PDB file of C-alpha atoms and ligand atoms in Angstrom:
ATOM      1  CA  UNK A 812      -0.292 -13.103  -3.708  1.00  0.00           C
ATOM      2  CA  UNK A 813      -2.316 -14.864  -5.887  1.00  0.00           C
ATOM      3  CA  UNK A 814      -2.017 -14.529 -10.072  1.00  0.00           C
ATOM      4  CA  UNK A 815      -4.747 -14.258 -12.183  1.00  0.00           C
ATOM      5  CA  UNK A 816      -4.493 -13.446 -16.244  1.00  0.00           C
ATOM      6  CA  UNK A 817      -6.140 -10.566 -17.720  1.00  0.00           C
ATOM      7  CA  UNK A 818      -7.362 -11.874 -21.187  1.00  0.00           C
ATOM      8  CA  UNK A 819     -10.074 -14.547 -22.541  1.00  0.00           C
ATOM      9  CA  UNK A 820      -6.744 -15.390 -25.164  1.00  0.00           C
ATOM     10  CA  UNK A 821      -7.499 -19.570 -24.433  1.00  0.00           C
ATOM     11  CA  UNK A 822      -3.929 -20.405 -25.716  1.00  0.00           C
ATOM     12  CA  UNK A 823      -2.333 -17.328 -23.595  1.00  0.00           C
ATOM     13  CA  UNK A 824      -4.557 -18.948 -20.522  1.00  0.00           C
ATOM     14  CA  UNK A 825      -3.419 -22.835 -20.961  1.00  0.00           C
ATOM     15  CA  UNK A 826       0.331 -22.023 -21.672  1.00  0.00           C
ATOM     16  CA  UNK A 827       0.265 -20.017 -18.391  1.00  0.00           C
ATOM     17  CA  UNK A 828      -1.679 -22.808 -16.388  1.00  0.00           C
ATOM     18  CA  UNK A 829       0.558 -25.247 -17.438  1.00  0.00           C
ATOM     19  CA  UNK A 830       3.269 -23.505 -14.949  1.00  0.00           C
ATOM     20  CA  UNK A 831       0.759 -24.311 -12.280  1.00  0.00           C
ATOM     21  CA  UNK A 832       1.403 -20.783 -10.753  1.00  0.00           C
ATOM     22  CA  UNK A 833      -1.900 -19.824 -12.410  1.00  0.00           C
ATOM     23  CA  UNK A 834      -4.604 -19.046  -9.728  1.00  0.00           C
ATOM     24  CA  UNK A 835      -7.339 -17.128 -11.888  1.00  0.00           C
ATOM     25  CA  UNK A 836      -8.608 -15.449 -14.982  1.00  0.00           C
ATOM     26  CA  UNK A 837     -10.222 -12.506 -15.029  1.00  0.00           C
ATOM     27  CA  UNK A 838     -11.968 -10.955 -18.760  1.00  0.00           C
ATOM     28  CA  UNK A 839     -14.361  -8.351 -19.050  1.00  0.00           C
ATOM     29  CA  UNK A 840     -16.387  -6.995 -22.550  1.00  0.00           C
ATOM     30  CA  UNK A 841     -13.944  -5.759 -24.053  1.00  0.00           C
ATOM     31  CA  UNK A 842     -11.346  -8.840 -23.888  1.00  0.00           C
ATOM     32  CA  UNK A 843     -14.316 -11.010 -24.573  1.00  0.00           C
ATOM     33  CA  UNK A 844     -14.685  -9.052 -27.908  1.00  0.00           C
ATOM     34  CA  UNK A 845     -10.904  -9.109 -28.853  1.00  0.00           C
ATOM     35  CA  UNK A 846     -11.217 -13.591 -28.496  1.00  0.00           C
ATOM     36  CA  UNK A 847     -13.587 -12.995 -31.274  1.00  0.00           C
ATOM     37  CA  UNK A 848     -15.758 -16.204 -29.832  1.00  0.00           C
ATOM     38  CA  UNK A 849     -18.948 -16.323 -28.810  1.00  0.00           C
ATOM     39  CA  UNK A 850     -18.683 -15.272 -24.892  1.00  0.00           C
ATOM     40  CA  UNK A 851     -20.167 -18.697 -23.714  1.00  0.00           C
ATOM     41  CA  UNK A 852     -18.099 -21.107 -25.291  1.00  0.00           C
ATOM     42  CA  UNK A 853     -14.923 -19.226 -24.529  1.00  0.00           C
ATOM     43  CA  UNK A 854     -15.801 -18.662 -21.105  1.00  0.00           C
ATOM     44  CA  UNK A 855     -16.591 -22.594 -20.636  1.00  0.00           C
ATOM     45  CA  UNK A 856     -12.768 -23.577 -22.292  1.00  0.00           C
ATOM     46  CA  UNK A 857     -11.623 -21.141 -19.923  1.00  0.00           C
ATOM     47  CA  UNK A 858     -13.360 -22.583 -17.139  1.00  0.00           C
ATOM     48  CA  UNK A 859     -11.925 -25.340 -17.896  1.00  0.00           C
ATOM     49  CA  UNK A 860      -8.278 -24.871 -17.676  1.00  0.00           C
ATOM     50  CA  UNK A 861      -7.962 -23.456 -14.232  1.00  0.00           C
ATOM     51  CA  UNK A 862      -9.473 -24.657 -11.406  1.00  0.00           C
ATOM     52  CA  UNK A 863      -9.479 -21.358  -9.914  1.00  0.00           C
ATOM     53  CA  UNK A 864     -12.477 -18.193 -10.276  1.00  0.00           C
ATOM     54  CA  UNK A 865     -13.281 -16.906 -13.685  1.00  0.00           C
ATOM     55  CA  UNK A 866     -14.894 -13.599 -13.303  1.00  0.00           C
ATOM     56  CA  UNK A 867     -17.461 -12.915 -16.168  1.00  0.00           C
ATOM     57  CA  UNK A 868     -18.757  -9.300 -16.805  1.00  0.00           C
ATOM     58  CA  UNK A 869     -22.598  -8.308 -16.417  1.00  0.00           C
ATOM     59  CA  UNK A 870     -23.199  -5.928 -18.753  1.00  0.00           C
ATOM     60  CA  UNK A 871     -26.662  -4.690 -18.097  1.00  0.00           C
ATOM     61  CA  UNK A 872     -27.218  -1.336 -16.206  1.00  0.00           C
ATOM     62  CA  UNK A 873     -30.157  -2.321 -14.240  1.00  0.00           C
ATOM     63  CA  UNK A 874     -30.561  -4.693 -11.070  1.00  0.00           C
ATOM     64  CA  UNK A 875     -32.908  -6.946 -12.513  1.00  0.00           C
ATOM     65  CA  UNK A 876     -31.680  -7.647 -16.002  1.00  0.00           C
ATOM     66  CA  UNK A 877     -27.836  -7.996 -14.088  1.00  0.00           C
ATOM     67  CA  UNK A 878     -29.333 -11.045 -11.953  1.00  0.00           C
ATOM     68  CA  UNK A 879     -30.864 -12.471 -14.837  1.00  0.00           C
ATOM     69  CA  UNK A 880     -26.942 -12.286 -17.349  1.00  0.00           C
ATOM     70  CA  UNK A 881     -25.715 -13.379 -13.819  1.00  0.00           C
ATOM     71  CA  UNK A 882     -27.818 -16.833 -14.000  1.00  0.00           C
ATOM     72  CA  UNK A 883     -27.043 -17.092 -17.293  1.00  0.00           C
ATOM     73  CA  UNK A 884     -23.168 -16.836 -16.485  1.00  0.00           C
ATOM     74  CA  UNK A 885     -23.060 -19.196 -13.207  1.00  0.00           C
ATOM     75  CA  UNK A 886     -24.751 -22.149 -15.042  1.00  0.00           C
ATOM     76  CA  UNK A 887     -21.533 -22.064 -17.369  1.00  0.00           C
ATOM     77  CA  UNK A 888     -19.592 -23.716 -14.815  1.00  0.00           C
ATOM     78  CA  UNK A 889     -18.754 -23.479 -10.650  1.00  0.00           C
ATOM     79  CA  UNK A 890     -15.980 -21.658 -10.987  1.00  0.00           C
ATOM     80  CA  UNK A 891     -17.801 -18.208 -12.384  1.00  0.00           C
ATOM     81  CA  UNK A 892     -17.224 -15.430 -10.693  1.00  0.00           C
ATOM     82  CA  UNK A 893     -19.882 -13.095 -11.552  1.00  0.00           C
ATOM     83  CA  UNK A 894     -17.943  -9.397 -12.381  1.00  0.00           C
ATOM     84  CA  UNK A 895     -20.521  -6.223 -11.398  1.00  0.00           C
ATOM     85  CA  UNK A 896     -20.070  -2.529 -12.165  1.00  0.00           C
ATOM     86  CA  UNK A 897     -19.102  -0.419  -9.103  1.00  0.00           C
ATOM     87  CA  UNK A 898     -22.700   0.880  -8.743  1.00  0.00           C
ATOM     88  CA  UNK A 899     -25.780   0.826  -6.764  1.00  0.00           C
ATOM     89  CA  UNK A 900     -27.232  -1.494  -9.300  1.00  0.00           C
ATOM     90  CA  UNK A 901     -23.939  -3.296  -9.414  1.00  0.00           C
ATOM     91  CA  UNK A 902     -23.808  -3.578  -5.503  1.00  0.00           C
ATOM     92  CA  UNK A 903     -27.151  -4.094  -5.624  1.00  0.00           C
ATOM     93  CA  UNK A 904     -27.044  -7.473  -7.085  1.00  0.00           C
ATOM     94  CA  UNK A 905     -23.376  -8.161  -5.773  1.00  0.00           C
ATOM     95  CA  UNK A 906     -25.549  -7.889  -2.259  1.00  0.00           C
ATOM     96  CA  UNK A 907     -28.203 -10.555  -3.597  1.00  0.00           C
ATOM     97  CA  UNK A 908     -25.615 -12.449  -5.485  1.00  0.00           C
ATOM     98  CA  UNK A 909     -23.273 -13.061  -2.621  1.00  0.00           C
ATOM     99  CA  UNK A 910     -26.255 -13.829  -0.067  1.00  0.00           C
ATOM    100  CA  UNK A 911     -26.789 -16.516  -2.470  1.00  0.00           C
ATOM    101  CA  UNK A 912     -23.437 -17.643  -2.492  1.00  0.00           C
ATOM    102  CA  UNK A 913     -22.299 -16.979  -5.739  1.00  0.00           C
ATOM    103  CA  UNK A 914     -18.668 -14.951  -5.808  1.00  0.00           C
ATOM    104  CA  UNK A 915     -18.693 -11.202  -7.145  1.00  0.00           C
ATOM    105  CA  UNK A 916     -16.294  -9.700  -8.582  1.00  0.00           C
ATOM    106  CA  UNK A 917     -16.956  -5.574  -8.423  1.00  0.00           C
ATOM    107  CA  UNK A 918     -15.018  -4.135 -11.075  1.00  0.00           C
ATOM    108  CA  UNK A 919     -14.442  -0.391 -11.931  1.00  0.00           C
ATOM    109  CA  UNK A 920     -13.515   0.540  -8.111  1.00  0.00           C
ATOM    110  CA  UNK A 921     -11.766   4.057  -8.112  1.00  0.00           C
ATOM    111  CA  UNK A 922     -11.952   5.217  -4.930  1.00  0.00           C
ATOM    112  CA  UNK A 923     -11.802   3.539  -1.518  1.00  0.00           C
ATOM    113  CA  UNK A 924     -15.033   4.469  -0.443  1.00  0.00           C
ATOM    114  CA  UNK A 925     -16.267   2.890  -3.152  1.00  0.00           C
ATOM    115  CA  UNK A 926     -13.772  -0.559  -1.798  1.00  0.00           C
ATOM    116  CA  UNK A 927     -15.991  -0.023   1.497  1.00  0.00           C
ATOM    117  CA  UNK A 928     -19.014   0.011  -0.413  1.00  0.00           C
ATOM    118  CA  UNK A 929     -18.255  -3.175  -2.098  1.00  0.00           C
ATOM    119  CA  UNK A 930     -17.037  -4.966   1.080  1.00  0.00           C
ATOM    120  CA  UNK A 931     -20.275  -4.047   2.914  1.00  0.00           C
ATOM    121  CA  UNK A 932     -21.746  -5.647  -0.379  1.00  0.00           C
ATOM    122  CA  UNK A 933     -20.195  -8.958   0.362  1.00  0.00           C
ATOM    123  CA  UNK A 934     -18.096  -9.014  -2.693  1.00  0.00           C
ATOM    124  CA  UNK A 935     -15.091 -12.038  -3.033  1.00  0.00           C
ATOM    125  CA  UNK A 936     -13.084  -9.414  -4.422  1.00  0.00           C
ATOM    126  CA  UNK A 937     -12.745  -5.865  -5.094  1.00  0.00           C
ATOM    127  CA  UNK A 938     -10.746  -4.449  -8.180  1.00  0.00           C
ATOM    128  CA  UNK A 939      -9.210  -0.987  -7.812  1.00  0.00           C
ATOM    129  CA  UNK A 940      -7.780   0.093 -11.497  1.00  0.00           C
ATOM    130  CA  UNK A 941      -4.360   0.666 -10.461  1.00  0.00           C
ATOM    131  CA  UNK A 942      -2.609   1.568 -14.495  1.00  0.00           C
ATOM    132  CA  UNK A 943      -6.009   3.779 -15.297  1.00  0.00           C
ATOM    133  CA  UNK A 944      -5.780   5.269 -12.331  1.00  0.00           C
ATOM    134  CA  UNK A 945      -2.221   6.255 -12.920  1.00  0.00           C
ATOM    135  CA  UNK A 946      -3.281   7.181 -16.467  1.00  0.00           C
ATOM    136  CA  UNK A 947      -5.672  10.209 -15.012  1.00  0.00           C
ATOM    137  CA  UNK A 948      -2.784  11.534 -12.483  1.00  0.00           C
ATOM    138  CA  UNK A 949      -3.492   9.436  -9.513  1.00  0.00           C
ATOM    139  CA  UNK A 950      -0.952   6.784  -7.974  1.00  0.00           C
ATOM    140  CA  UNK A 951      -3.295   3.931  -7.997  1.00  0.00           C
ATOM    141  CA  UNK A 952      -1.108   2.411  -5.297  1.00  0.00           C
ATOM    142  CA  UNK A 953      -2.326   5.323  -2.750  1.00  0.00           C
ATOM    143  CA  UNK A 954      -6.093   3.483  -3.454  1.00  0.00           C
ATOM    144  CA  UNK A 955      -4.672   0.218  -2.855  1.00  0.00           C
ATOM    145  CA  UNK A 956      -2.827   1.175   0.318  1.00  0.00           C
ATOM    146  CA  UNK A 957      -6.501   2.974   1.562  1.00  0.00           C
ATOM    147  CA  UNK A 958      -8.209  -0.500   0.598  1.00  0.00           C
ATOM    148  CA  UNK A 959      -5.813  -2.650   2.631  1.00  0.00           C
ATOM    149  CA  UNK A 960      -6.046  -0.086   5.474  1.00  0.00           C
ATOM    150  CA  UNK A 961      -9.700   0.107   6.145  1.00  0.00           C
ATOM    151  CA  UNK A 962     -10.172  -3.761   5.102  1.00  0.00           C
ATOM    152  CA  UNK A 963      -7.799  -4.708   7.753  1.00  0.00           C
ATOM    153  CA  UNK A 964      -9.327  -1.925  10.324  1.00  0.00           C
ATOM    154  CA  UNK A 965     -12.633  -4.071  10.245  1.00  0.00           C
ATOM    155  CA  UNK A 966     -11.706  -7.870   8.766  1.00  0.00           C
ATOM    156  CA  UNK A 967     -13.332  -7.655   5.853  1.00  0.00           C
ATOM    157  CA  UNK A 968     -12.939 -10.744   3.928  1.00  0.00           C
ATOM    158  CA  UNK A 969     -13.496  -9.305   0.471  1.00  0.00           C
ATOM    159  CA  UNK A 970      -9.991  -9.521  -1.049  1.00  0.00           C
ATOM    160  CA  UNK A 971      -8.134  -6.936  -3.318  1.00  0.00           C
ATOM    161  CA  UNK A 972      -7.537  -7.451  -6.222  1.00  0.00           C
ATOM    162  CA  UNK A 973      -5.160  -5.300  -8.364  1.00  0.00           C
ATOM    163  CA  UNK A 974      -6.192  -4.603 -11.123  1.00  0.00           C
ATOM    164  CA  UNK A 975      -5.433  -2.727 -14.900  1.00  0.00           C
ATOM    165  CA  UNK A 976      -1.731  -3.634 -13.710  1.00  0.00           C
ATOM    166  CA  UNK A 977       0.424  -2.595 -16.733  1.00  0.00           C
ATOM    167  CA  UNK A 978       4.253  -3.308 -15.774  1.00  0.00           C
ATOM    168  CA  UNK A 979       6.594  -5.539 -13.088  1.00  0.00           C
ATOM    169  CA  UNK A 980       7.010  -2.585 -10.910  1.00  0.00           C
ATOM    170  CA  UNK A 981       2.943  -2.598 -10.617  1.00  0.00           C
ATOM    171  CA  UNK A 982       2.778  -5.971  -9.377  1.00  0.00           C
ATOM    172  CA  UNK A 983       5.830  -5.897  -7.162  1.00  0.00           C
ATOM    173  CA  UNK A 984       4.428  -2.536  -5.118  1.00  0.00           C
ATOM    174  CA  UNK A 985       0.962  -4.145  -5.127  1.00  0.00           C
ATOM    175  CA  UNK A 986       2.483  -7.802  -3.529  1.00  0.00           C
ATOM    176  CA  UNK A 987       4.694  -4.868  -0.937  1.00  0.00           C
ATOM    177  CA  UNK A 988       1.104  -3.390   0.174  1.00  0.00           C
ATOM    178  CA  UNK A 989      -0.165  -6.546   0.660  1.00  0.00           C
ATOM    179  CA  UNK A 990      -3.170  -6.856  -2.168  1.00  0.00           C
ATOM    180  CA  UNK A 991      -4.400 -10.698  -2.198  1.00  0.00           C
ATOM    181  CA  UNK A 992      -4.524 -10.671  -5.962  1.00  0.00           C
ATOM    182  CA  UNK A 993      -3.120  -9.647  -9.046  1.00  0.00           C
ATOM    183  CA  UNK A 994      -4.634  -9.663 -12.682  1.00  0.00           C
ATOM    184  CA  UNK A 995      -2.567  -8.800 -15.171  1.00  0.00           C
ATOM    185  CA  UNK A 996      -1.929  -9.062 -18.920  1.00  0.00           C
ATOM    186  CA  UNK A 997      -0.169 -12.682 -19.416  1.00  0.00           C
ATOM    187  CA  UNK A 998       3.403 -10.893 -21.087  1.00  0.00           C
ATOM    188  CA  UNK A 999       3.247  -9.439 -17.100  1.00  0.00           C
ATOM    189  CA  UNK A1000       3.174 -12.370 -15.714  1.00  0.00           C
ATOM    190  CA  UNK A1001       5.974 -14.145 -18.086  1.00  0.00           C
ATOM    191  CA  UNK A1002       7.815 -10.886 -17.738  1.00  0.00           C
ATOM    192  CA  UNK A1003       8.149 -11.481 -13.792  1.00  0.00           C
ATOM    193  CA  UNK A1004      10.232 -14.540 -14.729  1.00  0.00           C
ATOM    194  CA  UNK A1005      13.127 -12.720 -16.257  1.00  0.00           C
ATOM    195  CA  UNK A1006      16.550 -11.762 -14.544  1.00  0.00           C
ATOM    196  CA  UNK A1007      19.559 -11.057 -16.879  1.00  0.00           C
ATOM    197  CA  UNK A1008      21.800 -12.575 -13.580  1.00  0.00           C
ATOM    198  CA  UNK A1009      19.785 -15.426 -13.641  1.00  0.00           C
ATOM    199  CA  UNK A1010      21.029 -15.977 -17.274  1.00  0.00           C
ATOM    200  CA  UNK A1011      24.167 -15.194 -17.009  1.00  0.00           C
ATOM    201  CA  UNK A1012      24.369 -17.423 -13.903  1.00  0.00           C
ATOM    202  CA  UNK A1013      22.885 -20.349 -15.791  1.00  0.00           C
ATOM    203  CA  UNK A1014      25.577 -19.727 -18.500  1.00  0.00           C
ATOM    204  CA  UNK A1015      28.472 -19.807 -16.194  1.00  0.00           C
ATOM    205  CA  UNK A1016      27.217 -22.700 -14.750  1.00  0.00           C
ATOM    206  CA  UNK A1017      27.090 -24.654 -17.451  1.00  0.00           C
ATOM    207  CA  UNK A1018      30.455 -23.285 -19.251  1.00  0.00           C
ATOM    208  CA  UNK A1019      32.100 -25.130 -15.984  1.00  0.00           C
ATOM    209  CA  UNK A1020      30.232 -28.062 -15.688  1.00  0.00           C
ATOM    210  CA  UNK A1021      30.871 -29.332 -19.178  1.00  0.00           C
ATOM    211  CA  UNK A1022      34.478 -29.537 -18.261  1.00  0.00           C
ATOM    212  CA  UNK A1023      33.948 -31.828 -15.508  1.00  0.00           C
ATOM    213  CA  UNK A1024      32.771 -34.033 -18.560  1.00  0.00           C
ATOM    214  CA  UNK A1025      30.064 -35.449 -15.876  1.00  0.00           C
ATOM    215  CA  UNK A1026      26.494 -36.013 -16.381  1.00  0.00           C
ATOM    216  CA  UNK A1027      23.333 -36.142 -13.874  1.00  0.00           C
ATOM    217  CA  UNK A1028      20.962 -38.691 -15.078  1.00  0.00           C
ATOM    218  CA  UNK A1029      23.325 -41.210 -17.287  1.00  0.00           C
ATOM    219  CA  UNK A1030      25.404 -41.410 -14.299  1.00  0.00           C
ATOM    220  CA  UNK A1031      22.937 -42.632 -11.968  1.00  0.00           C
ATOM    221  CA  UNK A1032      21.222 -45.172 -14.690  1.00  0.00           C
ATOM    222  CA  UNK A1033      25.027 -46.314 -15.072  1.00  0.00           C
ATOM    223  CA  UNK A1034      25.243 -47.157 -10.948  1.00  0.00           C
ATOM    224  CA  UNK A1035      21.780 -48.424 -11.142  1.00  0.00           C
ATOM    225  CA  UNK A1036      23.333 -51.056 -13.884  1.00  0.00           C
ATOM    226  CA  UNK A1037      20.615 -49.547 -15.937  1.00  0.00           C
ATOM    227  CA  UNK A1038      22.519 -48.304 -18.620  1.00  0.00           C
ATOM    228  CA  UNK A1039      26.283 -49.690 -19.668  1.00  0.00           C
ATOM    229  CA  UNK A1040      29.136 -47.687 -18.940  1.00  0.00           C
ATOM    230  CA  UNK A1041      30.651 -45.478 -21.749  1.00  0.00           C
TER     231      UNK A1041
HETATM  232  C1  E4P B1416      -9.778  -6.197 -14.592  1.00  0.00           C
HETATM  233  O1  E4P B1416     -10.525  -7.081 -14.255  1.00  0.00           O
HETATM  234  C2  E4P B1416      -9.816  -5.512 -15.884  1.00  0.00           C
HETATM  235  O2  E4P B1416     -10.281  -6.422 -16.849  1.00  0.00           O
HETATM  236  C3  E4P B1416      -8.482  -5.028 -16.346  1.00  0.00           C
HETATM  237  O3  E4P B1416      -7.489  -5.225 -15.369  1.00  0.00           O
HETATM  238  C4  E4P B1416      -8.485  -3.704 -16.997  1.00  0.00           C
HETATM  239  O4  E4P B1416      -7.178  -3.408 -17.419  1.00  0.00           O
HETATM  240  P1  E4P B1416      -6.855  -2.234 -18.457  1.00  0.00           P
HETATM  241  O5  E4P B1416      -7.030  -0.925 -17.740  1.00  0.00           O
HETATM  242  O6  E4P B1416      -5.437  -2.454 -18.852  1.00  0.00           O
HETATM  243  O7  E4P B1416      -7.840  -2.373 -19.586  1.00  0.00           O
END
């Protein structure tokens, strides 16, 4: 499963590519407007530290005036991934954008016939709202387990990509059902790191190697006449 970040937060985006485990970032208007920076020159940093897509929202209603944000947004750097409202205008240019090569993101999916739609498109990804779907009463993970379904039942390529995940137990059902991406707020991600056993482990572990009064590296410099003996 890949990971992207949900947020145009540059200092959130760097810490988190500096793992390497970073695959992606998505943002959308409203992230754009909580950076507080003018969209193209925060888009372009974040371009810049991952190698992977950067989806960038469209936010015209209309065919025509999407295509023309959308050449606006691919000239900021290769790794744009134009994002496109779940709509005929939205598929619309997702169509025309994708026959040209460019990667879509279609954003706003709630439904799986809406996924199909969005395949049939052409669209690099798809991403069903999993937390606001769960917000209105539905279990977003019954829309990601129709998605996978009817992908699989005809090889669509377009890959699913949870999205609006709020919480570990999100991610972990979406990775069970098989979705090929997850975007996700980045104290999600640095949550998924976190085991109290794995603490406690590393705590017993080092209680009982201090009293072997050993010691990895200095040892080895020592045999390597690198370093004198204490
Ligand atoms: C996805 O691309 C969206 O930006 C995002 O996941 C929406 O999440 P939210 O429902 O928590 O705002």
């Amino acid at each position: 499963m890949k990971f992207f970040v949900d947020t145009a937060d540059t200092s959130e985006i760097a810490e988190l590519a500096a793992t390497g485990l970073l695959d992606g970032v998505t943002t959308n208007p409203t992230l754009i407007s909580k950076s507080g920076k003018d969209f193209i020159a925060v888009t372009r940093e974040i371009c810049a530290l991952v190698d992977g897509p950067v989806s960038a929202e469209v936010v015209a209603l209309d065919h025509r005036q999407m295509m023309r944000e959308a050449d606006v947004l691919r000239a900021i750097a290769p790794n744009v991934c134009i994002k496109v409202p779940l709509t005929v205008d939205g598929l619309k240019t997702c169509k025309a954008l994708s026959d040209d090569g460019t990667m879509v993101n279609v954003t706003l999916c709630f439904s799986a016939n809406q996924a199909l739609l969005a395949a049939k498109a052409g669209a690099s990804f798809i991403s069903p709202f999993i937390g606001r779907h769960d917000d209105n009463g539905f279990d977003g993970m019954d829309l990601i387990r129709d998605i996978r379904l009817i992908y699989d039942n005809y090889a669509f390529e377009t890959e699913i990509l949870a999205a609006s995940i709020r919480h570990p137990v999100h991610v972990l059902e979406a990775a069970r059902i098989g979705a090929d991406v997850g975007t996700m707020p980045a104290k999600v991600i640095w949550s998924l790191f976190n085991h109290v056993l794995t603490d406690k482990g590393i705590e017993g572990f080092l209680k009982d190697w201090a009293t072997t009064g050993q010691t990895i590296v200095e040892a080895i410099e020592e045999a390597a006449g690198e370093k004198p003996a204490g």
